[in-house]
Amino acid sequence: MNGGKPLTTRDLHVLLHLLEERSVTRTAEALDLNQPYVSLVLKRLREATGDPILVRSGAKLVLTVRGERMIAPLRNVLNGIDAVVGPPADFDPLTATGEFRIASADCMEAIILPSLIARLQTTAPGMRVVVRAIDQAFYYADALERDELDVVISNWPGAPQHLKTMRLLSEEVVCLFGPEHPFAGQDQITLEDYLAADHLAPVARSKSDPGPIDSHLAEAGLKRDIRVMLPEFNLIPHMLLKGQLVFTSSANFAQYQCAILPLSNLPAPEQCGTLDFYLLWHERAQEDARNTWLRQQVMAVARGLKSA
């Protein structure tokens, strides 16, 4: 500024209006300012650049060549400043485009994802939905941090502390079995019957994390006999159609499978505890309007499951 007082962000907004309106009077009226102040800002810019910026052409003012060239970069500067210090951008689901990126524990896929995706397609028709399974080779916390994921839907507690966590729902635990299983002729499953049964389970996430069912049993000093372990969760119900295997799952998952396959279910012994499901997201996205809206949709679907 050649030693003069530097231009403020407010001054830059005045200048942009002045360059676009080409009138001190109209600029002052549009910004609810007095004309002397607008004239002072123009004077300071002239002194700083050594260019008149606006010159008379008959009864009107026109921009100099340099004045014309200032408009685009000045808009870019102000847009950048507004992006940094202005209010966060709104998220309009009806007009938004892009992707929602969701990672889900496979036990949740049949429970929550159909309703969630149907809801998203209706309320945010321009958005794509990309769902990623969670396995031992995929560290979801890093993906959330790198902005490769928006949210994670899981059935395990103890997420890293830098992640935000909300409990979605707590489900009763049931035993799912096929028409040939001895449980099919019973009206309840005792703890003795449960521990004597041959169990089918998904592959554990790690040796230190056998899963919620076995963790609950271990707390009670108990251990079931897992005879078969499968890496693909949604293959499990089909494996129950023949033979003597039993699968311990959430009530909603069992009800869904019983509606499409000739399977039955009974409440599991109370020592199996309950299954709690969680929504995880990164602190970095806590105030993001798009992420906030997505979390609200997941929570709404979970509330629907609770009341069903």
Tab-separated table of C-alpha atoms in Angstrom:
chain	number	residue	atom	x	y	z
A	1	MET	CA	0.000	0.000	0.000
A	2	ASN	CA	3.009	2.281	-0.449
A	3	GLY	CA	3.131	2.909	3.317
A	4	GLY	CA	-0.575	3.690	3.532
A	5	LYS	CA	-3.209	1.948	5.609
A	6	PRO	CA	-3.757	-1.621	4.316
A	7	LEU	CA	-7.103	-2.535	2.803
A	8	THR	CA	-9.383	-4.599	5.026
A	9	THR	CA	-11.671	-7.423	3.928
A	10	ARG	CA	-14.544	-4.951	4.196
A	11	ASP	CA	-12.681	-2.586	1.886
A	12	LEU	CA	-12.196	-5.398	-0.645
A	13	HIS	CA	-15.942	-6.100	-0.652
A	14	VAL	CA	-16.553	-2.381	-1.270
A	15	LEU	CA	-14.054	-2.416	-4.119
A	16	LEU	CA	-15.664	-5.400	-5.802
A	17	HIS	CA	-19.076	-3.733	-5.688
A	18	LEU	CA	-17.520	-0.521	-6.975
A	19	LEU	CA	-15.857	-2.293	-9.906
A	20	GLU	CA	-19.096	-4.116	-10.763
A	21	GLU	CA	-21.455	-1.154	-10.281
A	22	ARG	CA	-19.094	1.480	-11.698
A	23	SER	CA	-20.798	3.994	-9.410
A	24	VAL	CA	-19.891	5.352	-5.978
A	25	THR	CA	-23.543	6.209	-5.312
A	26	ARG	CA	-24.972	2.783	-6.217
A	27	THR	CA	-22.211	1.009	-4.277
A	28	ALA	CA	-22.922	3.067	-1.157
A	29	GLU	CA	-26.666	2.349	-1.441
A	30	ALA	CA	-26.159	-1.396	-2.028
A	31	LEU	CA	-23.854	-1.779	0.987
A	32	ASP	CA	-25.664	0.736	3.211
A	33	LEU	CA	-22.536	2.922	3.477
A	34	ASN	CA	-21.971	6.635	3.108
A	35	GLN	CA	-20.529	7.900	-0.179
A	36	PRO	CA	-17.432	9.540	1.386
A	37	TYR	CA	-16.306	6.170	2.747
A	38	VAL	CA	-16.691	4.483	-0.668
A	39	SER	CA	-14.801	7.356	-2.282
A	40	LEU	CA	-12.038	7.025	0.340
A	41	VAL	CA	-11.630	3.303	-0.433
A	42	LEU	CA	-11.380	4.082	-4.148
A	43	LYS	CA	-8.800	6.784	-3.420
A	44	ARG	CA	-6.661	4.391	-1.396
A	45	LEU	CA	-6.773	1.788	-4.168
A	46	ARG	CA	-5.714	4.412	-6.720
A	47	GLU	CA	-2.805	5.406	-4.518
A	48	ALA	CA	-1.777	1.803	-4.008
A	49	THR	CA	-1.873	0.863	-7.707
A	50	GLY	CA	-0.964	4.126	-9.378
A	51	ASP	CA	-3.973	3.591	-11.658
A	52	PRO	CA	-7.218	5.649	-11.684
A	53	ILE	CA	-9.324	2.422	-11.809
A	54	LEU	CA	-12.506	4.356	-12.732
A	55	VAL	CA	-12.496	7.246	-15.218
A	56	ARG	CA	-15.187	9.448	-16.671
A	57	SER	CA	-16.613	8.808	-20.096
A	58	GLY	CA	-19.233	11.453	-20.677
A	59	ALA	CA	-21.850	11.205	-17.932
A	60	LYS	CA	-20.743	7.823	-16.659
A	61	LEU	CA	-17.746	6.083	-15.123
A	62	VAL	CA	-15.912	3.285	-16.913
A	63	LEU	CA	-13.188	0.931	-15.745
A	64	THR	CA	-9.624	1.273	-16.848
A	65	VAL	CA	-7.927	-1.789	-18.328
A	66	ARG	CA	-6.362	-2.544	-14.977
A	67	GLY	CA	-9.698	-2.046	-13.240
A	68	GLU	CA	-11.301	-4.639	-15.538
A	69	ARG	CA	-8.505	-7.095	-14.766
A	70	MET	CA	-9.016	-6.688	-11.010
A	71	ILE	CA	-12.546	-8.104	-10.924
A	72	ALA	CA	-11.826	-11.842	-11.345
A	73	PRO	CA	-8.909	-12.097	-8.895
A	74	LEU	CA	-10.758	-9.932	-6.374
A	75	ARG	CA	-13.749	-12.291	-6.526
A	76	ASN	CA	-11.425	-15.261	-6.034
A	77	VAL	CA	-9.750	-13.630	-3.036
A	78	LEU	CA	-13.076	-12.811	-1.374
A	79	ASN	CA	-14.472	-16.282	-2.089
A	80	GLY	CA	-11.366	-17.748	-0.481
A	81	ILE	CA	-11.676	-15.530	2.571
A	82	ASP	CA	-15.380	-16.368	2.903
A	83	ALA	CA	-14.569	-20.080	2.690
A	84	VAL	CA	-12.095	-19.724	5.562
A	85	VAL	CA	-13.912	-17.405	7.972
A	86	GLY	CA	-17.488	-17.460	6.716
A	87	PRO	CA	-20.280	-19.761	7.956
A	88	PRO	CA	-20.040	-23.438	6.927
A	89	ALA	CA	-21.585	-24.398	3.627
A	90	ASP	CA	-25.123	-25.735	3.809
A	91	PHE	CA	-25.981	-29.195	2.526
A	92	ASP	CA	-29.066	-29.431	0.343
A	93	PRO	CA	-29.798	-33.148	-0.146
A	94	LEU	CA	-32.235	-32.522	-3.001
A	95	THR	CA	-29.590	-30.840	-5.178
A	96	ALA	CA	-26.382	-32.389	-3.841
A	97	THR	CA	-24.177	-34.625	-5.972
A	98	GLY	CA	-21.257	-36.857	-5.035
A	99	GLU	CA	-20.887	-39.914	-2.826
A	100	PHE	CA	-21.835	-41.070	0.624
A	101	ARG	CA	-19.119	-43.496	1.734
A	102	ILE	CA	-20.219	-45.932	4.408
A	103	ALA	CA	-18.376	-48.844	5.979
A	104	SER	CA	-20.553	-51.434	7.644
A	105	ALA	CA	-19.954	-54.493	9.755
A	106	ASP	CA	-21.396	-57.360	7.720
A	107	CYS	CA	-23.849	-58.300	10.478
A	108	MET	CA	-25.533	-54.917	9.904
A	109	GLU	CA	-25.944	-55.178	6.149
A	110	ALA	CA	-29.309	-56.958	6.138
A	111	ILE	CA	-30.582	-55.048	9.172
A	112	ILE	CA	-29.985	-51.394	8.424
A	113	LEU	CA	-28.570	-50.927	4.925
A	114	PRO	CA	-31.700	-51.689	2.821
A	115	SER	CA	-33.769	-49.106	4.709
A	116	LEU	CA	-30.896	-46.608	4.811
A	117	ILE	CA	-30.130	-46.805	1.098
A	118	ALA	CA	-33.820	-46.542	0.186
A	119	ARG	CA	-34.066	-43.453	2.383
A	120	LEU	CA	-30.971	-41.860	0.838
A	121	GLN	CA	-32.167	-42.501	-2.714
A	122	THR	CA	-35.425	-40.711	-1.929
A	123	THR	CA	-34.073	-37.779	0.078
A	124	ALA	CA	-30.757	-37.235	-1.760
A	125	PRO	CA	-31.450	-38.463	-5.315
A	126	GLY	CA	-28.267	-37.008	-6.822
A	127	MET	CA	-25.922	-38.752	-4.391
A	128	ARG	CA	-24.329	-42.153	-4.955
A	129	VAL	CA	-23.886	-44.562	-2.052
A	130	VAL	CA	-20.698	-46.602	-1.766
A	131	VAL	CA	-20.661	-49.279	0.951
A	132	ARG	CA	-17.457	-50.958	2.042
A	133	ALA	CA	-17.227	-54.073	4.184
A	134	ILE	CA	-14.967	-54.084	7.229
A	135	ASP	CA	-12.387	-56.846	7.445
A	136	GLN	CA	-9.128	-57.457	9.272
A	137	ALA	CA	-7.078	-55.819	6.508
A	138	PHE	CA	-9.108	-52.594	6.538
A	139	TYR	CA	-8.417	-50.089	9.303
A	140	TYR	CA	-11.528	-47.954	9.292
A	141	ALA	CA	-10.134	-45.286	11.669
A	142	ASP	CA	-7.408	-44.354	9.195
A	143	ALA	CA	-9.930	-44.246	6.352
A	144	LEU	CA	-12.129	-41.848	8.333
A	145	GLU	CA	-9.108	-39.655	9.063
A	146	ARG	CA	-8.062	-39.576	5.389
A	147	ASP	CA	-11.597	-38.621	4.287
A	148	GLU	CA	-12.014	-41.946	2.484
A	149	LEU	CA	-15.094	-42.748	4.587
A	150	ASP	CA	-17.933	-40.677	6.006
A	151	VAL	CA	-19.284	-43.000	8.700
A	152	VAL	CA	-18.901	-46.529	10.044
A	153	ILE	CA	-21.783	-48.683	11.280
A	154	SER	CA	-20.487	-51.326	13.657
A	155	ASN	CA	-21.387	-53.765	16.427
A	156	TRP	CA	-18.324	-53.339	18.609
A	157	PRO	CA	-17.494	-50.820	21.338
A	158	GLY	CA	-14.068	-49.494	22.203
A	159	ALA	CA	-13.447	-47.386	19.078
A	160	PRO	CA	-10.300	-45.232	19.074
A	161	GLN	CA	-10.776	-42.179	21.301
A	162	HIS	CA	-10.299	-39.689	18.473
A	163	LEU	CA	-13.462	-41.034	16.829
A	164	LYS	CA	-16.947	-39.839	17.699
A	165	THR	CA	-19.297	-42.637	18.759
A	166	MET	CA	-23.053	-42.910	19.145
A	167	ARG	CA	-25.026	-45.983	20.118
A	168	LEU	CA	-27.624	-46.692	17.447
A	169	LEU	CA	-29.584	-49.504	19.089
A	170	SER	CA	-29.320	-52.414	21.464
A	171	GLU	CA	-30.692	-55.751	20.269
A	172	GLU	CA	-31.802	-58.898	22.032
A	173	VAL	CA	-29.763	-61.985	21.177
A	174	VAL	CA	-31.428	-65.056	19.647
A	175	CYS	CA	-30.396	-68.461	18.333
A	176	LEU	CA	-31.080	-69.066	14.646
A	177	PHE	CA	-31.377	-72.655	13.410
A	178	GLY	CA	-32.752	-74.832	10.616
A	179	PRO	CA	-35.760	-77.184	10.455
A	180	GLU	CA	-33.626	-80.256	11.214
A	181	HIS	CA	-32.150	-78.901	14.436
A	182	PRO	CA	-33.359	-80.300	17.796
A	183	PHE	CA	-34.098	-76.731	18.933
A	184	ALA	CA	-36.913	-76.643	16.328
A	185	GLY	CA	-39.091	-78.719	18.652
A	186	GLN	CA	-38.426	-76.649	21.768
A	187	ASP	CA	-40.009	-73.519	23.194
A	188	GLN	CA	-36.845	-72.330	24.964
A	189	ILE	CA	-33.088	-72.895	24.979
A	190	THR	CA	-31.465	-73.541	28.324
A	191	LEU	CA	-27.868	-72.577	29.025
A	192	GLU	CA	-26.977	-76.281	29.186
A	193	ASP	CA	-28.550	-76.893	25.758
A	194	TYR	CA	-26.797	-73.837	24.341
A	195	LEU	CA	-23.332	-74.848	25.524
A	196	ALA	CA	-23.848	-78.431	24.299
A	197	ALA	CA	-24.847	-77.311	20.774
A	198	ASP	CA	-22.583	-77.121	17.727
A	199	HIS	CA	-22.178	-73.440	16.878
A	200	LEU	CA	-21.554	-71.594	13.645
A	201	ALA	CA	-19.880	-68.175	13.841
A	202	PRO	CA	-18.222	-65.559	11.637
A	203	VAL	CA	-14.436	-65.467	11.645
A	204	ALA	CA	-13.258	-63.395	14.617
A	205	ARG	CA	-11.825	-59.966	13.851
A	206	SER	CA	-8.718	-60.834	15.868
A	207	LYS	CA	-7.506	-63.165	18.622
A	208	SER	CA	-7.896	-60.353	21.125
A	209	ASP	CA	-11.444	-59.581	19.913
A	210	PRO	CA	-13.480	-62.777	19.550
A	211	GLY	CA	-16.714	-60.834	19.096
A	212	PRO	CA	-19.491	-59.652	21.415
A	213	ILE	CA	-21.173	-63.033	22.015
A	214	ASP	CA	-18.023	-64.858	23.064
A	215	SER	CA	-16.898	-61.833	25.081
A	216	HIS	CA	-20.143	-61.900	27.065
A	217	LEU	CA	-19.827	-65.640	27.636
A	218	ALA	CA	-16.191	-65.279	28.738
A	219	GLU	CA	-17.226	-62.673	31.320
A	220	ALA	CA	-19.545	-65.340	32.781
A	221	GLY	CA	-16.744	-67.942	32.703
A	222	LEU	CA	-18.386	-69.810	29.832
A	223	LYS	CA	-17.344	-70.944	26.371
A	224	ARG	CA	-19.435	-72.329	23.520
A	225	ASP	CA	-18.329	-74.980	21.046
A	226	ILE	CA	-17.785	-73.245	17.684
A	227	ARG	CA	-17.535	-76.037	15.117
A	228	VAL	CA	-17.628	-73.942	11.926
A	229	MET	CA	-16.348	-70.432	11.190
A	230	LEU	CA	-17.151	-68.583	7.973
A	231	PRO	CA	-15.640	-65.396	6.530
A	232	GLU	CA	-18.847	-64.386	4.739
A	233	PHE	CA	-21.541	-63.381	7.221
A	234	ASN	CA	-24.484	-63.522	4.832
A	235	LEU	CA	-23.622	-67.118	3.862
A	236	ILE	CA	-24.283	-68.236	7.428
A	237	PRO	CA	-28.118	-68.544	7.240
A	238	HIS	CA	-27.858	-70.841	4.215
A	239	MET	CA	-25.472	-73.106	6.133
A	240	LEU	CA	-28.188	-73.605	8.761
A	241	LEU	CA	-30.728	-75.103	6.368
A	242	LYS	CA	-29.270	-78.589	6.832
A	243	GLY	CA	-27.488	-80.148	9.759
A	244	GLN	CA	-27.162	-79.402	13.458
A	245	LEU	CA	-25.543	-75.994	13.578
A	246	VAL	CA	-26.904	-72.989	15.466
A	247	PHE	CA	-26.054	-69.328	14.943
A	248	THR	CA	-26.307	-66.638	17.617
A	249	SER	CA	-27.377	-63.274	16.236
A	250	SER	CA	-29.408	-60.136	16.802
A	251	ALA	CA	-33.200	-60.435	16.836
A	252	ASN	CA	-33.656	-58.181	13.808
A	253	PHE	CA	-31.203	-60.191	11.691
A	254	ALA	CA	-32.883	-63.461	12.708
A	255	GLN	CA	-36.362	-62.148	11.936
A	256	TYR	CA	-35.211	-60.969	8.511
A	257	GLN	CA	-33.691	-64.384	7.701
A	258	CYS	CA	-36.722	-66.293	9.002
A	259	ALA	CA	-38.923	-64.270	6.665
A	260	ILE	CA	-37.000	-65.389	3.562
A	261	LEU	CA	-35.682	-68.836	4.566
A	262	PRO	CA	-37.232	-71.829	6.400
A	263	LEU	CA	-35.400	-71.009	9.623
A	264	SER	CA	-36.544	-70.547	13.213
A	265	ASN	CA	-35.237	-68.645	16.197
A	266	LEU	CA	-35.537	-68.667	19.977
A	267	PRO	CA	-34.139	-66.314	22.627
A	268	ALA	CA	-30.557	-67.107	23.582
A	269	PRO	CA	-29.608	-67.630	27.242
A	270	GLU	CA	-29.203	-64.362	29.113
A	271	GLN	CA	-25.469	-65.025	29.517
A	272	CYS	CA	-25.075	-64.137	25.817
A	273	GLY	CA	-25.874	-60.537	26.719
A	274	THR	CA	-27.168	-58.055	24.149
A	275	LEU	CA	-25.779	-56.817	20.844
A	276	ASP	CA	-25.093	-53.086	20.703
A	277	PHE	CA	-24.671	-51.254	17.424
A	278	TYR	CA	-22.755	-48.005	16.981
A	279	LEU	CA	-22.273	-45.160	14.538
A	280	LEU	CA	-18.673	-43.918	14.245
A	281	TRP	CA	-17.284	-40.823	12.533
A	282	HIS	CA	-14.172	-38.686	12.778
A	283	GLU	CA	-13.880	-35.522	14.844
A	284	ARG	CA	-12.757	-33.706	11.680
A	285	ALA	CA	-16.263	-34.119	10.214
A	286	GLN	CA	-18.187	-33.255	13.373
A	287	GLU	CA	-19.391	-29.847	12.111
A	288	ASP	CA	-19.573	-30.725	8.412
A	289	ALA	CA	-23.139	-30.178	7.165
A	290	ARG	CA	-23.049	-33.101	4.717
A	291	ASN	CA	-21.707	-35.552	7.303
A	292	THR	CA	-24.140	-34.286	9.928
A	293	TRP	CA	-27.069	-34.846	7.579
A	294	LEU	CA	-25.897	-38.384	6.753
A	295	ARG	CA	-25.568	-39.244	10.447
A	296	GLN	CA	-29.100	-37.998	11.021
A	297	GLN	CA	-30.395	-40.376	8.345
A	298	VAL	CA	-28.605	-43.368	9.883
A	299	MET	CA	-30.008	-42.479	13.304
A	300	ALA	CA	-33.530	-42.131	11.894
A	301	VAL	CA	-33.352	-45.615	10.365
A	302	ALA	CA	-32.066	-47.020	13.665
A	303	ARG	CA	-34.984	-45.378	15.521
A	304	GLY	CA	-37.334	-47.076	13.081
A	305	LEU	CA	-35.811	-50.461	13.948
A	306	LYS	CA	-36.250	-49.776	17.649
A	307	SER	CA	-39.938	-48.993	17.241
A	308	ALA	CA	-40.673	-51.813	14.777
